[in-house]
mmCIF file of C-alpha atoms and ligand atoms in Angstrom:
data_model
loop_
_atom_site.group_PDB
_atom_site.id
_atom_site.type_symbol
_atom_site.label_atom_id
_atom_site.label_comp_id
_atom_site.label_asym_id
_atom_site.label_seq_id
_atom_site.Cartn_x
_atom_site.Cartn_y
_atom_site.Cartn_z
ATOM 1 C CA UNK A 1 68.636 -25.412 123.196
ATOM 2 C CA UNK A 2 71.508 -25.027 125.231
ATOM 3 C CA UNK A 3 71.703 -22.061 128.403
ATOM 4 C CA UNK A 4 75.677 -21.086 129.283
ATOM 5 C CA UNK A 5 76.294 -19.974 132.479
ATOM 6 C CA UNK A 6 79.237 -18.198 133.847
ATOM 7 C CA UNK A 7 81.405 -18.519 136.317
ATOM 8 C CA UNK A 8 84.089 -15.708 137.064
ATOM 9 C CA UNK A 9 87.215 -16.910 137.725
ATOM 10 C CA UNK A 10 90.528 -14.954 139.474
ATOM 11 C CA UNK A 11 90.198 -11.326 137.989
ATOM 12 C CA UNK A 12 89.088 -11.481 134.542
ATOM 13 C CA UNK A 13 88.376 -14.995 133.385
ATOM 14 C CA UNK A 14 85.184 -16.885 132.682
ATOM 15 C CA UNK A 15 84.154 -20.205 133.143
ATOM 16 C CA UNK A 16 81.565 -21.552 130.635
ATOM 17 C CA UNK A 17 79.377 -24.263 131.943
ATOM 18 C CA UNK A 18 76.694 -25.293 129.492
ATOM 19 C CA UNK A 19 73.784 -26.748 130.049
ATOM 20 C CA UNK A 20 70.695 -28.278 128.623
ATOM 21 C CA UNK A 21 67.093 -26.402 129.245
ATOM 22 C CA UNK A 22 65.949 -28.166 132.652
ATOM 23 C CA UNK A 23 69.860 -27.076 133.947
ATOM 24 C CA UNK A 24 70.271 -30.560 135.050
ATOM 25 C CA UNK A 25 73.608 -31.433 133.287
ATOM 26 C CA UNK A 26 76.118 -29.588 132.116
ATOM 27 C CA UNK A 27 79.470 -29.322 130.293
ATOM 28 C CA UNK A 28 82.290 -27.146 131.619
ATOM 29 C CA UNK A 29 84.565 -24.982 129.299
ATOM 30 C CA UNK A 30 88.273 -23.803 130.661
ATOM 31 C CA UNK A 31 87.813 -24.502 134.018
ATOM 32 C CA UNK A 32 91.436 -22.382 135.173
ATOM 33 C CA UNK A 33 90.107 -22.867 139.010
ATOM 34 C CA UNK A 34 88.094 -25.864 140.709
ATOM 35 C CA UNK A 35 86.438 -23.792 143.560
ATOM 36 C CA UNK A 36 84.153 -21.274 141.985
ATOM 37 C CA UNK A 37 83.314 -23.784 139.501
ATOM 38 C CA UNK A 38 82.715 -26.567 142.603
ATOM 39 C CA UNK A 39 80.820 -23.456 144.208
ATOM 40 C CA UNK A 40 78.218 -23.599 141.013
ATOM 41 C CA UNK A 41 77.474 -26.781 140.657
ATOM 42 C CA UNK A 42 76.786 -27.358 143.932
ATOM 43 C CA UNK A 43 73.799 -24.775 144.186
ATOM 44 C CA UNK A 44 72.499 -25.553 140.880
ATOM 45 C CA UNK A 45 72.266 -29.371 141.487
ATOM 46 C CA UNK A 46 74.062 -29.777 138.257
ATOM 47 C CA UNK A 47 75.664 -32.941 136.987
ATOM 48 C CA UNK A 48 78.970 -31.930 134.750
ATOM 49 C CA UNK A 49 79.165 -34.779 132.355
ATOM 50 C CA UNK A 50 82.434 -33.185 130.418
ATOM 51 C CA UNK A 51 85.423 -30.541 130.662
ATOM 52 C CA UNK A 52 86.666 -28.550 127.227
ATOM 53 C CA UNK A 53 89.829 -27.117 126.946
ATOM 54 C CA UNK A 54 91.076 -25.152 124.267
ATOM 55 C CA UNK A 55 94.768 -25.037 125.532
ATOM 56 C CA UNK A 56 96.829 -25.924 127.796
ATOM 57 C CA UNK A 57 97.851 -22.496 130.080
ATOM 58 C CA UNK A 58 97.158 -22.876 133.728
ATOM 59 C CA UNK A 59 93.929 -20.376 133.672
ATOM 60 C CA UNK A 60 92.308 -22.833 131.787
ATOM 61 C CA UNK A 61 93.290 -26.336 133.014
ATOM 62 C CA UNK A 62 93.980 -25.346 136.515
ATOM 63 C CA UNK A 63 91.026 -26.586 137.918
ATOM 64 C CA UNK A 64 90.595 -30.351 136.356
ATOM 65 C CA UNK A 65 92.377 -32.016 138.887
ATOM 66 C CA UNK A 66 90.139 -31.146 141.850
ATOM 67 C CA UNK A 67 86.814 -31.276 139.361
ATOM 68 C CA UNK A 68 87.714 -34.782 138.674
ATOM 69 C CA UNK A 69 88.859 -35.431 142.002
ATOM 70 C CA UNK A 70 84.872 -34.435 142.966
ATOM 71 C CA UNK A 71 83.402 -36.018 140.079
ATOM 72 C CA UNK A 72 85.950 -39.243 138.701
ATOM 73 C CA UNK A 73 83.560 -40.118 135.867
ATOM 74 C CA UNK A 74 83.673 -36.474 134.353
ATOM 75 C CA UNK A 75 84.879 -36.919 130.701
ATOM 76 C CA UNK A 76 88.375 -34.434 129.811
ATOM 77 C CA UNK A 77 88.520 -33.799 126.215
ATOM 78 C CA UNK A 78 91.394 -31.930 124.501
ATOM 79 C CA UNK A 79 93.495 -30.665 121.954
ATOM 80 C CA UNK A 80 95.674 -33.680 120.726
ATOM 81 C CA UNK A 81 98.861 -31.786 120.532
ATOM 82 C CA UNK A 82 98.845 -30.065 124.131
ATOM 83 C CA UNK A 83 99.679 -31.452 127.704
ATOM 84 C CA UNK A 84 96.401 -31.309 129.458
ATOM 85 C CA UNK A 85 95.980 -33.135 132.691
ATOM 86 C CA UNK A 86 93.741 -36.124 132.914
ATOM 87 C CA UNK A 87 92.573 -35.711 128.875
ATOM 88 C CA UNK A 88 90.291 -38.582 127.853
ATOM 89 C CA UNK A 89 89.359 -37.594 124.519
ATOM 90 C CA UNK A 90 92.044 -35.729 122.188
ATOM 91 C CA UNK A 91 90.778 -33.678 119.602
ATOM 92 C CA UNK A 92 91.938 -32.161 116.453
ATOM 93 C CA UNK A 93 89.922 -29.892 113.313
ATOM 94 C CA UNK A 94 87.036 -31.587 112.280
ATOM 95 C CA UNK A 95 86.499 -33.985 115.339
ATOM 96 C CA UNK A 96 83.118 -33.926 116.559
ATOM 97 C CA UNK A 97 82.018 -33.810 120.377
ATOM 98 C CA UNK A 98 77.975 -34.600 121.281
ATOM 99 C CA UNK A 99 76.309 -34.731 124.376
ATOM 100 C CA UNK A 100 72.991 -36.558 123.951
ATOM 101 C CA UNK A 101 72.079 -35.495 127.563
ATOM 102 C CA UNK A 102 72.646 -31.629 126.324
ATOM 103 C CA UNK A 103 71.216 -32.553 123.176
ATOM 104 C CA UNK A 104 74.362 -30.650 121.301
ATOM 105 C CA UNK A 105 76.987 -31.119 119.154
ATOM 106 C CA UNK A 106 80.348 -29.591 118.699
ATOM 107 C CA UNK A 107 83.164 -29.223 116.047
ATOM 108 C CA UNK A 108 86.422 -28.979 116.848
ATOM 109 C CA UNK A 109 88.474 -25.740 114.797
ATOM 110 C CA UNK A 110 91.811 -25.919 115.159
ATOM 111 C CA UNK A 111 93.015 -22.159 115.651
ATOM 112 C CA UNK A 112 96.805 -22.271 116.578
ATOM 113 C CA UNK A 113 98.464 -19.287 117.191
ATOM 114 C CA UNK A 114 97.983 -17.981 120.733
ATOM 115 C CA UNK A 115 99.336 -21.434 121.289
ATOM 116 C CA UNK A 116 100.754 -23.846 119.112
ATOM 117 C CA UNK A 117 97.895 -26.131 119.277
ATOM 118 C CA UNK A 118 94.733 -24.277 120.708
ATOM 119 C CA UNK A 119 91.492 -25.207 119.324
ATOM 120 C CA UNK A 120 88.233 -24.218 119.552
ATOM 121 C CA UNK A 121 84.161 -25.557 119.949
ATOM 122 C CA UNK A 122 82.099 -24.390 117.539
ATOM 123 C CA UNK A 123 78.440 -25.735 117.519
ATOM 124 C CA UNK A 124 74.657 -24.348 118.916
ATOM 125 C CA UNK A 125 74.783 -21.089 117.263
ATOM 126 C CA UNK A 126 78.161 -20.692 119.906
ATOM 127 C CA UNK A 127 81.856 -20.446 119.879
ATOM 128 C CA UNK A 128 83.861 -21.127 123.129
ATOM 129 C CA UNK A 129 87.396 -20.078 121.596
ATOM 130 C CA UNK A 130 89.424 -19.815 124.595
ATOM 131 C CA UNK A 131 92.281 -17.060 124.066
ATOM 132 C CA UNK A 132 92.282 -16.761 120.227
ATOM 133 C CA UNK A 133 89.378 -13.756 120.075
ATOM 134 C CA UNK A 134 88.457 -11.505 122.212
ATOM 135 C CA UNK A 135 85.918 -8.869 122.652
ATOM 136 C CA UNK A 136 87.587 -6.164 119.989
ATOM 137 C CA UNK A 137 90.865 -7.859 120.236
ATOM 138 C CA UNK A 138 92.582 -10.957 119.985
ATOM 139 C CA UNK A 139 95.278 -13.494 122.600
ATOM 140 C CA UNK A 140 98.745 -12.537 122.223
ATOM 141 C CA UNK A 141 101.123 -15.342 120.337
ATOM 142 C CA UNK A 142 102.987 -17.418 122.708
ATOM 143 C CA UNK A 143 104.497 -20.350 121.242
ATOM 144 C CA UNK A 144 102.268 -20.587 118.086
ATOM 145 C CA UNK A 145 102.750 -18.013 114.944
ATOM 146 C CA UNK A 146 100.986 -14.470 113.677
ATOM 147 C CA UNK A 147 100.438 -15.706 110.634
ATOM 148 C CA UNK A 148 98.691 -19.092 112.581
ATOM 149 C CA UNK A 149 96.430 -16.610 114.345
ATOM 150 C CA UNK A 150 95.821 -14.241 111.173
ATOM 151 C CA UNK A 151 94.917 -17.512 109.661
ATOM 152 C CA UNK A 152 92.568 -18.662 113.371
ATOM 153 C CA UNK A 153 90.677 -15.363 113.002
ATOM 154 C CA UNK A 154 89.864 -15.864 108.887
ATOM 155 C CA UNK A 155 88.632 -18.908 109.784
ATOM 156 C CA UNK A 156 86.213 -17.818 112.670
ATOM 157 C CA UNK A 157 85.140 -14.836 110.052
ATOM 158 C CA UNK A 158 83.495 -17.730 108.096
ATOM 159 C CA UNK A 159 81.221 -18.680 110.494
ATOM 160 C CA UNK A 160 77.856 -16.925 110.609
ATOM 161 C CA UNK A 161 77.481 -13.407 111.835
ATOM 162 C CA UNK A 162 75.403 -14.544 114.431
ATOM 163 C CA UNK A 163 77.456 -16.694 116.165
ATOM 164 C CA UNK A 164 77.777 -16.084 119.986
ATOM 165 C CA UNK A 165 81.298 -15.986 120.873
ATOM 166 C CA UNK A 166 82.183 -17.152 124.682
ATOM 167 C CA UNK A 167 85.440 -16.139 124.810
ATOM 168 C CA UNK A 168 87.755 -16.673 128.526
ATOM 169 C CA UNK A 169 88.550 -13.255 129.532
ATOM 170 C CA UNK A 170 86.934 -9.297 130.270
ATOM 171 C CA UNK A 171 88.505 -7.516 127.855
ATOM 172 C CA UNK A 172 86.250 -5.953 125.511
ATOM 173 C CA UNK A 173 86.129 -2.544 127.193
ATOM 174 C CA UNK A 174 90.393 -2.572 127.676
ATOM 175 C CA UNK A 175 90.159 -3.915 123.928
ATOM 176 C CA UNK A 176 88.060 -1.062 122.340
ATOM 177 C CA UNK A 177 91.255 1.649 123.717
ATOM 178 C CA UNK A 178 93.596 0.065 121.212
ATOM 179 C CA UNK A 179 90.908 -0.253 118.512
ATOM 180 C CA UNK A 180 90.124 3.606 118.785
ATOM 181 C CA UNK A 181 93.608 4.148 118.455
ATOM 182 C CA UNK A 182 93.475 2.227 114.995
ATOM 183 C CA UNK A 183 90.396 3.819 113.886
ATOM 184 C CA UNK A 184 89.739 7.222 115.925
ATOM 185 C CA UNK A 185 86.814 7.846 113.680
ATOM 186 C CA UNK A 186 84.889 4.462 114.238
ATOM 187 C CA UNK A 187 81.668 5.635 115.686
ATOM 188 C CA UNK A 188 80.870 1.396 115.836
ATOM 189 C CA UNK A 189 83.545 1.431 118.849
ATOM 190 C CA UNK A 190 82.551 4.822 120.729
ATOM 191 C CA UNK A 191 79.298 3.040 120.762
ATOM 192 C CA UNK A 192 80.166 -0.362 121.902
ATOM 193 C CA UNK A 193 82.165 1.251 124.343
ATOM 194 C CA UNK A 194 78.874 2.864 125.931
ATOM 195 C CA UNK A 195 77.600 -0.344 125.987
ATOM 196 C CA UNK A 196 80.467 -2.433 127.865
ATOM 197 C CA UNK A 197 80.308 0.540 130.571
ATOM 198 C CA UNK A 198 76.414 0.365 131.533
ATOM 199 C CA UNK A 199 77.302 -3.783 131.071
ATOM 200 C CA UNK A 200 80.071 -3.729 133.244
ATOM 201 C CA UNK A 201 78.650 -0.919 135.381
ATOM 202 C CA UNK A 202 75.708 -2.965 136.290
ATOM 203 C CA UNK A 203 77.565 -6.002 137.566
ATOM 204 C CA UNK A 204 77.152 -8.211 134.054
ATOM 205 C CA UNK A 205 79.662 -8.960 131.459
ATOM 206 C CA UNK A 206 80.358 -7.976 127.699
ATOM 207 C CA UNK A 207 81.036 -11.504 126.519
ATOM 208 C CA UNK A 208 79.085 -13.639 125.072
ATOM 209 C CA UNK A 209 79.440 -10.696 122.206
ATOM 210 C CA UNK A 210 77.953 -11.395 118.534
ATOM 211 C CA UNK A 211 80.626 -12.322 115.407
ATOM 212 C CA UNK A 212 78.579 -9.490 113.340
ATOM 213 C CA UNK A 213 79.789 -7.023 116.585
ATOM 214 C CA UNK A 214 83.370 -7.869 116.015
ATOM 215 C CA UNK A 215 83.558 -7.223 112.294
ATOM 216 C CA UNK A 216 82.091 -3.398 113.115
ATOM 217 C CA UNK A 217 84.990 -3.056 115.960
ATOM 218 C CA UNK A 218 87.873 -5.532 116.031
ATOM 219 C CA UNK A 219 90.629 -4.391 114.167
ATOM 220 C CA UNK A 220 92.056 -7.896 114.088
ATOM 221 C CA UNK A 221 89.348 -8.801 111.804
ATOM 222 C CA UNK A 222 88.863 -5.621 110.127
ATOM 223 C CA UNK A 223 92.870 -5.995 108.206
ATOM 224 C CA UNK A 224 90.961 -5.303 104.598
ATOM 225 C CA UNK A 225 89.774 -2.129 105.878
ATOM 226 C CA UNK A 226 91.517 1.022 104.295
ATOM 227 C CA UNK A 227 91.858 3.105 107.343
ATOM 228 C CA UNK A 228 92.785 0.107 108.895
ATOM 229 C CA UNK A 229 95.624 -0.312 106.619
ATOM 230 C CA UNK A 230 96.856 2.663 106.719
ATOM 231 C CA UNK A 231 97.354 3.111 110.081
ATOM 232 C CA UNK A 232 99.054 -0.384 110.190
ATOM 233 C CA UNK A 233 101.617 1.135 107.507
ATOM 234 C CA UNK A 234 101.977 4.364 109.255
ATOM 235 C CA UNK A 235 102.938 1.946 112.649
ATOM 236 C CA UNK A 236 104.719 -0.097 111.224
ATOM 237 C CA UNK A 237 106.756 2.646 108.640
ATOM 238 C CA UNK A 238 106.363 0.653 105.472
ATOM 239 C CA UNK A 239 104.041 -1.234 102.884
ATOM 240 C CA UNK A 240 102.203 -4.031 103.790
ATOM 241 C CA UNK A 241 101.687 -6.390 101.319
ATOM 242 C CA UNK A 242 99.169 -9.016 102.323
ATOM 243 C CA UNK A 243 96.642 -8.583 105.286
ATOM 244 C CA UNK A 244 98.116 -11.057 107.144
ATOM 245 C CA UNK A 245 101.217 -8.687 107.661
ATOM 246 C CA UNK A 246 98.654 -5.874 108.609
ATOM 247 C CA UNK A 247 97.498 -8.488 111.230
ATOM 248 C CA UNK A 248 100.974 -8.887 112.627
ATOM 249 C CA UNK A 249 101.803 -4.934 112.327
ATOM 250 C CA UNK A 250 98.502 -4.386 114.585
ATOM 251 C CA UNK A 251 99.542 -7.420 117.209
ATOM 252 C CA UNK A 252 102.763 -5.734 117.638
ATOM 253 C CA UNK A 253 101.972 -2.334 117.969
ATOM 254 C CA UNK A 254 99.248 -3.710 120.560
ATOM 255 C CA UNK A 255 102.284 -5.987 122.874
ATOM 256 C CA UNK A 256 104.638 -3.210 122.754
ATOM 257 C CA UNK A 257 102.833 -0.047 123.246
ATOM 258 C CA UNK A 258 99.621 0.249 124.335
ATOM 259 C CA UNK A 259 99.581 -3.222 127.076
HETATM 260 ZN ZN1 ZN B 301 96.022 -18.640 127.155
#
């Protein structure tokens, strides 16, 4: 069984590091900053044997340089069609990473759309996904599509319900806003907004977050919904066809007025 740690990074990014029972190795997941991360390891006594990144913006590779600087034999895997500093291993949909010292495998997803070739871990009853879901929400599309994300979060709606999902930033409780304006009668969200308060209030965070959670209280995931829908048509001022343009009518309302 694996245990994650995490590390907070700048204001609202986390660092995954996973590790193996005894917490004597571990595997590190978007490490955007070398310090806090250096910082960890250093006061666990833990050997980091790998580095995942899911793509390639700077507050998620910005630290490899001075982890591999520390530790030269740490292994950099990667998605194959990003720039990522150092990568030893690039990985595209299907690829499979194991770490016999964590005694865990992971599949690679590809799930383009915040970028053009982000991708994510799935394995362990876990998902370390980066930017592509969020707690309640989703990443915005940078150079990738909205249907390629529409498409990202289908695919990480098959997985089971169970699934932990460690995604990079706190923003469940910033999240839940816009998805109250989408469904003001969703007692799932005035709920799991309770719960990210006393979380947050008490110093701990509300992500890892369950896949079953985000179906009650993600409108990004909830685009066959009938309230749902309608309030995408009503933003958006005409028929939507296929849920995939409900997705997009949703990610734009989100970019231009509620962030
Ligand atoms: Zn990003």
């Amino acid at each position: 069984m694996i245990q994650v740690i995490r590390i907070p990074a700048f204001t609202d990014n986390y660092i995954w590091l996973i590790t193996n029972e005894a917490r004597r190795y571990g595997v590190l997941v978007d490490p955007g900053s070398a310090a806090p991360v250096l910082a960890e390891l250093e006061q666990r006594q833990i050997e980091p044997l790998a580095i995942l990144i899911t793509h390639k913006h700077n507050d998620h590779i910005g630290g490899i340089n001075a982890i591999r600087e520390k530790y030269p034999h740490i292994e950099i895997y990667g998605p194959a069609t990003e720039e990522i500093p150092h990568r030893d291993h690039a990985l595209t949909e299907g690829d499979l990473v194991h770490f016999d010292k964590l005694d865990a495998t992971f599949q690679v997803m590809d799930v383009f759309g915040h970028t053009a070739g982000h991708i994510a871990y799935h394995g362990e009853a876990s998902l370390f996904c980066g930017d592509t879901i969020f707690g309640a929400g989703c990443g915005r599309v940078f150079d990738g599509t909205m249907e390629d994300l529409h498409h990202a979060l289908h695919r990480i709606a098959q997985l089971p319900p169970e699934t932990l999902i460690y995604c990079a930033h706190e923003y469940t409780l910033d999240n839940l806003g816009f998805a109250k304006w989408v469904e003001p009668d969703n007692k799932d969200i005035d709920e799991r907004q309770e719960d990210c308060w006393e979380l947050l209030d008490s110093g701990q965070a509300t992500v890892p977050f369950t896949l079953e959670m985000e179906f009650k209280t993600n409108p990004f995931l909830r685009t066959h919904i009938p309230e749902v829908i309608a309030k995408a048509e009503e933003v958006a001022g005409r028929e939507l066809a296929t849920q995939s343009e409900v997705f997009a009518a949703l990610r734009i309302w989100k970019d231009t007025e509620y962030d």
